[in-house]
Amino acid sequence: MLKPNLQSEDLLPIGPEKQTWDTINFVAFWIADSFNVNTWMIVSSMIQLGLSWWQAWLCVWIGYGIVAPFIVANARPGAIFHVTFPIVARTSFGIWGSLWCIFNRGAMACIWYGVQASIGGDCMKVMLRSIWPSVNDIPNSMPASSGTNTRDFMCFFLFWLLSLPAIWFPIHEIRHLFTLKAIVAPTAGITFFVWCIVRAKGIGPIIHQPSTLHGSDLSWAMVVSLMSCISNMATLVTNAPDFASRARRPFAAGLPQLLAIPLTFSIVSFIGIIVSSSSQVIFGEPVWSPIDLLNRFLDDNPSHATRFGVWFISTGFIIAQEYSTNISANTISAGCDLTALLPRFINIRRGGYVAAIVGICMLPWNLLKSSNGFTSYLSAYSVFLSSFAGVMITEYFFIRRGHYRVSDLYSPRSDGWYYYTFGVNLRAYAAYIAGILINVVGFAGATGRTVPLAATRIYQMSFFTGFGVSSFVYYSLNLAFPPPGRFKQFEEVDLSSGEVPDREHDVRASFEPDDGKMNEEKNVAMVETIFVKPV
């Protein structure tokens, strides 16, 4: 029998009226998502490792080029069957076992929301300072134990407050905000790019700076650098079905994303390289953070033209952080995940607001003060997410080979494909744990302990080792203990049980309430008559 805690309006397959994301929307999404402070600065750590600018930029191309197929692969079931990440996770981890995966991804989204909002608060501070220079001199009335001051908290809160209206929009409509940002943010970035080159009368010395590494040191520095790009995308690899579920056609979530991801992130990082190189001429040292650089422009009584330029560019960064990075990667993901955890009480919109509340309550500015520890934590968490992705992608492409039984995703019946052992797929959890264990010793080394060099190398490639081991173990266990619904031929079809009806049925329609109330007997009967149809 169907239980209400397995379904809600936002968990059911997306209806045709909400499948509005086409090629241009996915391209605009990645243009919008790539333009943020983190992408702008990603090359800085690579150059500080000793790479030349072109070696660092090559790592960006390779890193994001490698991670793009993983995003497309995990997005595929969402684009075909129009279901979100929590439902796709049920296919591999079980209808109850998936809750741990969903909780992990949701918690990560809430944490990242606070971190990105803190960065957005810095953008807000620059923007307000360009209008009212006295903002920089606001007296502090907050205690030292708060970890911040009155000025910075005011800017953080204003940025946080501005994000709340955007959370209200449903996913199929939020694409318009990405289109807006895909126009405004790159315009601001290109303006910054040209302005710095003109002001420095050239592109600066970083472009001519050679690599200081050679041999195996150079090779491993490049490996670490491109892996940092991949790890930054681990969260979006996991919840790729959330947006793909709104795709008008499967192609829109395929090739456009495959090409747009490496292209957009590489262009933004290149702008960051040139702007930072020019800043060395202007200020005598490279300033990698665009926010710090804009602040420097406001020092020493800037002209009205300079203040206007800083205002325009910082506004672009605010839109970038606000309406794309935080909305796309965090609030929507948290909304989808929390909906699956508490479907009776939370929908995607409410889940987004929960993420916003957690984001301010967690005092994110304190996390960013200890950047090394926080970065180590995030690197470790990418291992968890890559192990999830390894199981999910292997399940879809190599175990069930595109075959779904959508009705079983919402049913706790013991004969359902996804019930496994009391609703938990032990094969998936064995593979997930194996993908984590391979990196445990290396993680200990990252925290300062002495470990063998081999363990360090394994951990430096944690996304691949976590993904690869979990995928191999999961595939092997499914060969040894075949689950129901294992296929040898790849075909993307819905094999929901039942007789062929007289007309085409939509799985979503089978769960529609009757006069606003759940009629369980009617829903069960309708599920049992769902057409076995190809997608």
XYZ file of C-alpha atoms in Angstrom:
535
model
C 0.000 0.000 0.000
C 1.113 3.555 -0.589
C 2.190 5.628 2.368
C 2.012 9.425 2.422
C 5.563 9.750 3.765
C 6.932 8.481 0.445
C 5.284 11.112 -1.689
C 4.181 14.701 -1.931
C 3.364 17.161 -4.675
C 7.063 18.012 -5.127
C 8.262 14.397 -5.048
C 6.016 13.076 -7.817
C 7.265 12.970 -11.432
C 7.193 16.446 -12.963
C 4.193 17.054 -15.191
C 4.530 18.257 -18.818
C 3.392 21.766 -17.887
C 6.497 22.176 -15.704
C 8.985 20.623 -18.113
C 10.084 24.040 -19.339
C 13.904 23.888 -19.306
C 15.329 23.736 -22.819
C 18.858 23.996 -24.233
C 19.158 27.751 -23.747
C 18.081 27.445 -20.095
C 20.744 24.882 -19.228
C 23.414 26.948 -20.973
C 22.242 30.092 -19.144
C 22.251 28.110 -15.894
C 25.943 27.269 -16.254
C 26.893 30.756 -17.407
C 25.159 32.043 -14.298
C 26.548 29.401 -11.962
C 30.141 29.741 -13.150
C 30.298 33.480 -12.547
C 31.046 33.672 -8.842
C 33.880 34.597 -6.507
C 35.046 30.992 -6.033
C 35.474 30.384 -9.771
C 37.189 33.755 -10.183
C 39.788 32.786 -7.566
C 40.196 29.076 -8.280
C 43.425 29.584 -10.239
C 45.067 31.546 -7.413
C 45.789 28.464 -5.306
C 47.202 26.698 -8.371
C 49.632 29.498 -9.155
C 50.628 29.639 -5.492
C 51.479 25.926 -5.770
C 54.033 26.897 -8.414
C 52.152 26.450 -11.690
C 52.362 28.981 -14.488
C 49.142 30.721 -15.492
C 48.631 28.559 -18.590
C 49.260 25.339 -16.664
C 46.718 26.424 -14.071
C 44.222 27.378 -16.763
C 44.763 24.028 -18.466
C 43.887 22.331 -15.172
C 40.620 24.278 -15.097
C 39.760 23.125 -18.626
C 40.623 19.518 -17.857
C 39.015 19.461 -14.409
C 35.676 20.869 -15.465
C 35.843 18.932 -18.732
C 36.199 15.710 -16.738
C 33.425 16.449 -14.255
C 30.898 17.474 -16.937
C 30.185 13.867 -18.116
C 29.505 12.835 -14.506
C 26.925 15.618 -14.170
C 25.305 14.661 -17.469
C 25.290 10.961 -16.559
C 23.626 11.506 -13.177
C 21.185 13.986 -14.720
C 20.018 11.422 -17.288
C 17.360 9.609 -15.189
C 15.979 12.982 -14.113
C 15.707 14.114 -17.739
C 14.107 10.844 -18.880
C 11.692 10.107 -16.041
C 11.333 13.681 -14.706
C 12.142 12.830 -11.088
C 14.429 14.682 -8.681
C 17.568 13.510 -6.875
C 15.769 12.084 -3.794
C 13.699 9.809 -6.030
C 16.678 8.766 -8.173
C 18.538 7.895 -4.955
C 15.728 5.492 -4.045
C 16.498 3.347 -7.085
C 19.968 2.461 -5.797
C 19.852 2.879 -2.006
C 16.258 1.782 -1.428
C 13.120 3.687 -0.569
C 14.215 4.044 3.072
C 17.966 3.666 2.647
C 18.026 6.751 0.423
C 17.182 8.980 3.388
C 20.812 9.008 4.551
C 22.006 10.164 1.114
C 19.313 12.811 1.016
C 20.161 14.072 4.510
C 23.855 14.352 3.608
C 23.192 16.344 0.459
C 20.621 18.533 2.193
C 22.966 19.294 5.107
C 25.733 20.207 2.689
C 23.372 22.554 0.830
C 22.468 24.352 4.065
C 26.132 24.765 5.036
C 27.079 26.047 1.591
C 24.147 28.460 1.661
C 25.596 30.146 4.729
C 29.116 30.221 3.280
C 27.983 31.731 -0.027
C 25.795 34.239 1.823
C 28.841 35.312 3.848
C 30.761 35.907 0.607
C 27.731 37.759 -0.726
C 27.798 39.952 2.361
C 31.318 41.032 1.420
C 30.029 41.958 -2.049
C 27.230 43.950 -0.431
C 29.749 45.798 1.742
C 31.725 46.929 -1.311
C 28.567 47.991 -3.138
C 27.275 50.047 -0.191
C 30.704 51.568 0.376
C 30.828 52.744 -3.249
C 27.562 54.647 -2.657
C 28.140 55.779 0.917
C 31.861 55.735 1.863
C 30.897 56.286 5.508
C 29.591 52.696 5.618
C 33.171 51.602 6.133
C 33.300 53.568 9.383
C 30.157 52.244 11.085
C 31.048 51.796 14.786
C 30.943 48.282 16.133
C 28.405 47.448 18.863
C 28.700 43.634 18.724
C 30.764 41.595 21.210
C 33.988 39.913 20.120
C 32.408 36.521 20.821
C 30.048 37.042 17.873
C 32.929 36.637 15.448
C 31.828 39.630 13.363
C 31.094 43.352 13.697
C 28.104 45.592 13.146
C 29.093 46.681 9.640
C 29.824 43.200 8.329
C 26.743 41.644 9.916
C 24.533 44.392 8.481
C 25.869 43.669 4.988
C 25.473 39.920 5.477
C 21.905 40.353 6.682
C 20.967 42.603 3.753
C 22.323 40.041 1.296
C 20.511 37.252 3.151
C 17.271 39.253 3.135
C 17.461 39.875 -0.613
C 17.681 36.138 -1.281
C 14.328 35.362 0.315
C 12.064 36.519 -2.564
C 13.997 34.377 -5.082
C 13.347 31.232 -3.031
C 9.623 31.719 -3.570
C 9.757 30.903 -7.288
C 9.267 27.250 -8.351
C 12.083 25.506 -10.223
C 10.379 25.599 -13.613
C 10.132 29.410 -13.360
C 13.497 30.142 -11.711
C 15.168 29.695 -15.118
C 14.327 33.338 -15.874
C 16.587 34.493 -13.017
C 19.448 32.475 -14.478
C 18.869 34.126 -17.838
C 19.010 37.555 -16.169
C 22.222 36.716 -14.379
C 23.721 35.189 -17.533
C 23.454 38.699 -19.035
C 24.242 40.970 -16.078
C 27.097 39.090 -14.388
C 29.261 38.479 -17.492
C 28.758 42.128 -18.471
C 30.109 43.178 -15.083
C 32.995 40.714 -15.381
C 34.016 41.894 -18.829
C 33.816 45.496 -17.625
C 36.135 44.637 -14.733
C 38.468 42.829 -17.147
C 38.761 45.785 -19.544
C 38.954 48.363 -16.763
C 41.907 46.657 -15.050
C 43.838 46.186 -18.307
C 43.355 49.844 -19.220
C 44.311 51.024 -15.762
C 47.414 48.805 -15.664
C 48.269 49.642 -19.303
C 48.704 45.936 -19.946
C 47.986 42.459 -18.676
C 50.586 42.418 -15.912
C 53.497 40.143 -14.989
C 51.640 36.973 -13.927
C 51.150 36.074 -17.596
C 54.935 35.993 -18.025
C 55.628 34.153 -14.765
C 57.071 30.649 -15.405
C 56.341 27.506 -13.431
C 58.599 26.832 -10.443
C 57.892 23.082 -10.483
C 59.333 20.306 -12.613
C 59.015 16.562 -13.079
C 56.762 14.593 -10.741
C 56.230 17.646 -8.516
C 54.720 19.491 -11.461
C 52.580 16.493 -12.440
C 51.117 16.029 -8.984
C 50.557 19.758 -8.535
C 48.479 19.686 -11.724
C 46.599 16.608 -10.505
C 45.793 18.318 -7.199
C 44.716 21.455 -9.062
C 42.349 19.781 -11.490
C 40.960 17.641 -8.656
C 40.108 20.858 -6.785
C 37.911 21.815 -9.749
C 36.208 18.416 -9.711
C 35.681 18.455 -5.927
C 34.041 21.889 -6.179
C 31.397 20.301 -8.418
C 30.756 17.160 -6.343
C 27.573 18.637 -4.883
C 26.163 19.458 -8.326
C 27.085 15.996 -9.630
C 24.947 14.471 -6.905
C 21.809 16.565 -7.322
C 21.984 16.899 -11.118
C 18.523 15.273 -11.507
C 16.849 18.181 -9.676
C 17.135 20.512 -12.664
C 17.170 17.792 -15.323
C 13.723 16.721 -14.107
C 12.390 19.972 -15.603
C 13.985 19.332 -19.032
C 11.639 19.715 -21.990
C 13.593 16.998 -23.777
C 16.476 14.758 -22.646
C 18.909 16.342 -25.116
C 18.663 19.690 -23.287
C 20.242 18.172 -20.156
C 22.898 16.334 -22.179
C 25.197 17.874 -24.780
C 24.491 21.523 -23.824
C 25.704 20.855 -20.269
C 28.626 18.760 -21.486
C 29.938 21.724 -23.498
C 28.812 24.620 -21.329
C 30.436 23.499 -18.065
C 34.128 23.512 -19.085
C 33.662 26.519 -21.384
C 31.961 28.826 -18.887
C 34.144 28.008 -15.885
C 37.315 28.337 -17.959
C 36.329 31.748 -19.293
C 35.524 33.101 -15.826
C 38.795 31.778 -14.380
C 40.720 33.351 -17.294
C 39.154 36.725 -16.522
C 40.234 36.239 -12.908
C 43.819 35.517 -13.995
C 44.117 38.632 -16.147
C 42.443 40.934 -13.626
C 44.695 39.678 -10.817
C 47.777 40.011 -13.034
C 46.837 43.592 -13.840
C 46.299 44.313 -10.156
C 49.975 43.577 -9.512
C 50.873 46.528 -11.724
C 48.263 48.776 -10.118
C 48.917 47.960 -6.441
C 52.337 46.327 -6.456
C 51.001 42.893 -5.531
C 48.487 40.464 -7.047
C 45.014 40.716 -5.508
C 43.201 37.479 -6.320
C 39.909 38.185 -4.613
C 37.742 40.444 -6.806
C 36.031 41.755 -3.685
C 39.338 42.751 -2.079
C 40.418 44.343 -5.350
C 37.244 46.421 -5.593
C 37.795 47.510 -1.994
C 41.295 48.663 -2.906
C 39.843 50.824 -5.676
C 37.711 52.600 -3.065
C 40.680 53.569 -0.912
C 42.335 57.022 -1.104
C 39.405 59.219 -2.189
C 38.355 57.595 -5.495
C 36.719 59.630 -8.238
C 32.981 59.485 -8.943
C 33.683 57.432 -12.061
C 35.671 54.879 -10.038
C 32.936 54.640 -7.430
C 30.326 54.104 -10.144
C 32.458 51.392 -11.747
C 32.888 49.620 -8.403
C 29.154 49.904 -7.755
C 28.272 48.360 -11.125
C 30.756 45.485 -10.832
C 29.945 44.696 -7.191
C 26.237 44.694 -8.034
C 26.997 42.112 -10.712
C 28.753 39.967 -8.114
C 25.813 40.327 -5.734
C 23.441 39.091 -8.427
C 25.909 36.306 -9.181
C 26.070 35.116 -5.578
C 22.404 35.763 -4.847
C 20.335 34.576 -7.744
C 22.447 31.782 -9.129
C 25.147 30.324 -6.924
C 23.061 30.246 -3.763
C 19.717 29.540 -5.395
C 20.866 26.930 -7.916
C 23.364 24.974 -5.852
C 21.896 25.395 -2.388
C 18.295 26.421 -1.764
C 16.771 24.321 -4.543
C 18.866 21.316 -3.575
C 17.995 21.743 0.100
C 14.333 22.176 -0.826
C 14.221 18.960 -2.846
C 16.083 17.023 -0.143
C 14.141 18.266 2.877
C 10.913 17.577 1.006
C 11.909 13.917 0.782
C 12.841 13.798 4.467
C 9.601 15.390 5.719
C 7.110 15.329 2.834
C 4.105 15.892 5.090
C 5.405 19.225 6.308
C 7.952 20.555 3.801
C 7.842 21.342 0.102
C 10.645 22.683 -2.088
C 9.819 26.290 -1.249
C 9.693 25.709 2.509
C 12.896 23.654 2.323
C 14.634 26.588 0.666
C 13.599 28.864 3.516
C 14.820 26.281 6.046
C 18.228 26.402 4.313
C 18.203 30.199 4.574
C 17.435 30.042 8.303
C 20.143 27.443 8.916
C 22.526 29.557 6.828
C 22.222 32.523 9.162
C 22.060 30.501 12.400
C 25.298 28.630 11.658
C 27.342 31.900 11.822
C 29.207 31.143 8.569
C 31.765 33.923 9.011
C 33.332 31.850 11.784
C 33.790 28.905 9.408
C 35.573 31.069 6.868
C 38.020 32.378 9.478
C 39.643 28.953 9.615
C 39.875 28.476 5.873
C 42.331 25.562 5.987
C 40.196 23.468 8.332
C 37.026 24.304 6.456
C 38.624 23.444 3.108
C 39.781 20.079 4.516
C 36.249 19.403 5.699
C 34.766 20.190 2.295
C 37.369 18.010 0.553
C 36.473 15.135 2.856
C 32.790 15.640 2.178
C 33.345 15.363 -1.571
C 34.381 11.751 -0.872
C 30.942 11.047 0.581
C 29.217 12.627 -2.386
C 31.386 10.928 -5.007
C 30.600 7.553 -3.428
C 26.893 8.324 -3.669
C 27.300 9.296 -7.325
C 29.318 6.148 -8.092
C 26.489 3.951 -6.853
C 23.716 5.965 -8.539
C 25.340 6.145 -11.981
C 26.311 2.467 -11.915
C 22.768 1.536 -10.932
C 21.208 3.380 -13.849
C 23.634 2.549 -16.653
C 25.032 -0.868 -15.712
C 22.557 -2.643 -13.413
C 19.020 -1.694 -14.405
C 20.316 -0.266 -17.718
C 17.730 2.480 -18.027
C 14.762 0.389 -16.886
C 12.609 1.999 -14.195
C 9.474 1.044 -12.322
C 8.327 4.495 -11.316
C 5.319 3.231 -9.359
C 7.642 1.207 -7.082
C 9.532 4.396 -6.180
C 6.486 5.495 -4.191
C 5.490 2.111 -2.770
C 6.826 0.244 0.293
C 5.536 -3.113 -0.993
C 8.028 -5.891 -0.310
C 7.800 -7.141 -3.914
C 8.821 -3.742 -5.338
C 12.113 -3.312 -7.149
C 13.404 -0.763 -4.666
C 12.338 -2.382 -1.410
C 15.498 -4.544 -1.241
C 15.990 -5.542 2.427
C 13.364 -3.753 4.507
C 13.700 -0.747 2.195
C 17.510 -0.591 2.332
C 19.882 -1.784 -0.405
C 22.774 -3.351 1.494
C 24.805 -3.665 -1.730
C 24.696 0.113 -2.167
C 25.792 0.772 1.393
C 28.650 -1.715 1.183
C 29.862 0.055 -1.980
C 29.360 3.500 -0.424
C 31.407 2.606 2.661
C 34.144 1.053 0.487
C 34.389 4.303 -1.495
C 34.908 6.213 1.764
C 37.385 3.787 3.355
C 39.806 3.972 0.427
C 40.384 7.642 1.305
C 40.351 7.521 5.107
C 44.120 7.201 5.612
C 44.841 9.976 3.124
C 42.345 12.252 4.863
C 44.197 11.697 8.128
C 47.325 12.934 6.333
C 45.445 16.036 5.164
C 44.696 16.874 8.792
C 48.404 16.841 9.686
C 49.157 13.233 10.601
C 52.031 11.262 9.085
C 50.769 8.730 6.546
C 52.342 6.796 3.637
C 52.838 8.728 0.418
C 50.606 6.270 -1.461
C 47.675 7.101 0.844
C 48.243 10.798 0.229
C 48.192 10.275 -3.529
C 44.982 8.253 -3.296
C 43.334 11.002 -1.276
C 44.514 13.666 -3.705
C 42.391 11.870 -6.305
C 39.549 11.339 -3.835
C 36.715 11.974 -6.268
C 37.959 9.312 -8.669
C 38.976 6.833 -5.983
C 35.693 7.259 -4.100
C 33.604 7.102 -7.252
C 35.615 4.268 -8.818
C 35.733 1.999 -5.773
C 32.042 2.460 -4.938
C 31.096 1.835 -8.567
C 33.239 -1.325 -8.846
C 32.063 -2.779 -5.539
C 28.416 -2.031 -6.328
C 28.633 -3.634 -9.768
C 30.414 -6.700 -8.364
C 27.862 -7.184 -5.587
C 25.011 -6.946 -8.065
C 26.646 -9.640 -10.189
C 26.972 -11.885 -7.146
C 23.531 -11.053 -5.722
C 21.303 -9.903 -8.619
C 18.470 -7.575 -7.585
C 14.998 -7.732 -9.122
C 14.842 -5.829 -12.395
C 18.426 -6.343 -13.536
C 18.706 -6.105 -17.347
C 21.346 -6.909 -19.943
C 20.026 -4.586 -22.663
C 20.018 -0.809 -22.244
C 16.580 0.694 -22.835
C 15.106 3.705 -21.057
C 11.564 2.582 -20.272
C 9.129 2.683 -17.393
C 8.128 -0.885 -16.502
C 5.545 -0.001 -13.893
C 3.435 -3.105 -13.353
C -0.103 -3.494 -14.684
C -2.223 -3.947 -17.763
C -2.054 -1.730 -20.803
C -4.736 0.974 -20.428
C -6.919 2.288 -23.180
C -5.130 5.628 -23.218
C -1.723 6.917 -22.232
C -1.340 7.465 -18.501
C 1.041 9.731 -16.705
C 2.588 8.349 -13.546
C 2.006 11.683 -11.883
C -1.734 11.485 -12.532
C -1.890 8.217 -10.627
C -1.063 10.034 -7.405
C -3.305 13.063 -7.773
C -5.520 13.622 -4.698
C -9.302 13.421 -4.979
C -10.911 16.742 -4.005
C -7.798 17.709 -2.052
C -7.646 14.487 0.003
C -5.574 11.378 -0.509
C -7.780 8.531 -1.661
C -5.422 5.654 -1.002
C -7.468 2.835 -2.501
C -8.013 4.808 -5.699
C -4.306 5.637 -5.968
C -3.260 2.019 -5.483
C -5.691 0.859 -8.163
C -4.447 3.491 -10.600
C -0.780 2.674 -9.955
C -1.520 -0.949 -10.820
C -2.810 0.129 -14.246
C 0.140 2.271 -15.284
C 1.167 1.637 -18.875
C 4.496 -0.054 -19.560
C 5.695 2.650 -21.874
C 9.020 3.723 -23.393
C 10.149 7.237 -22.685
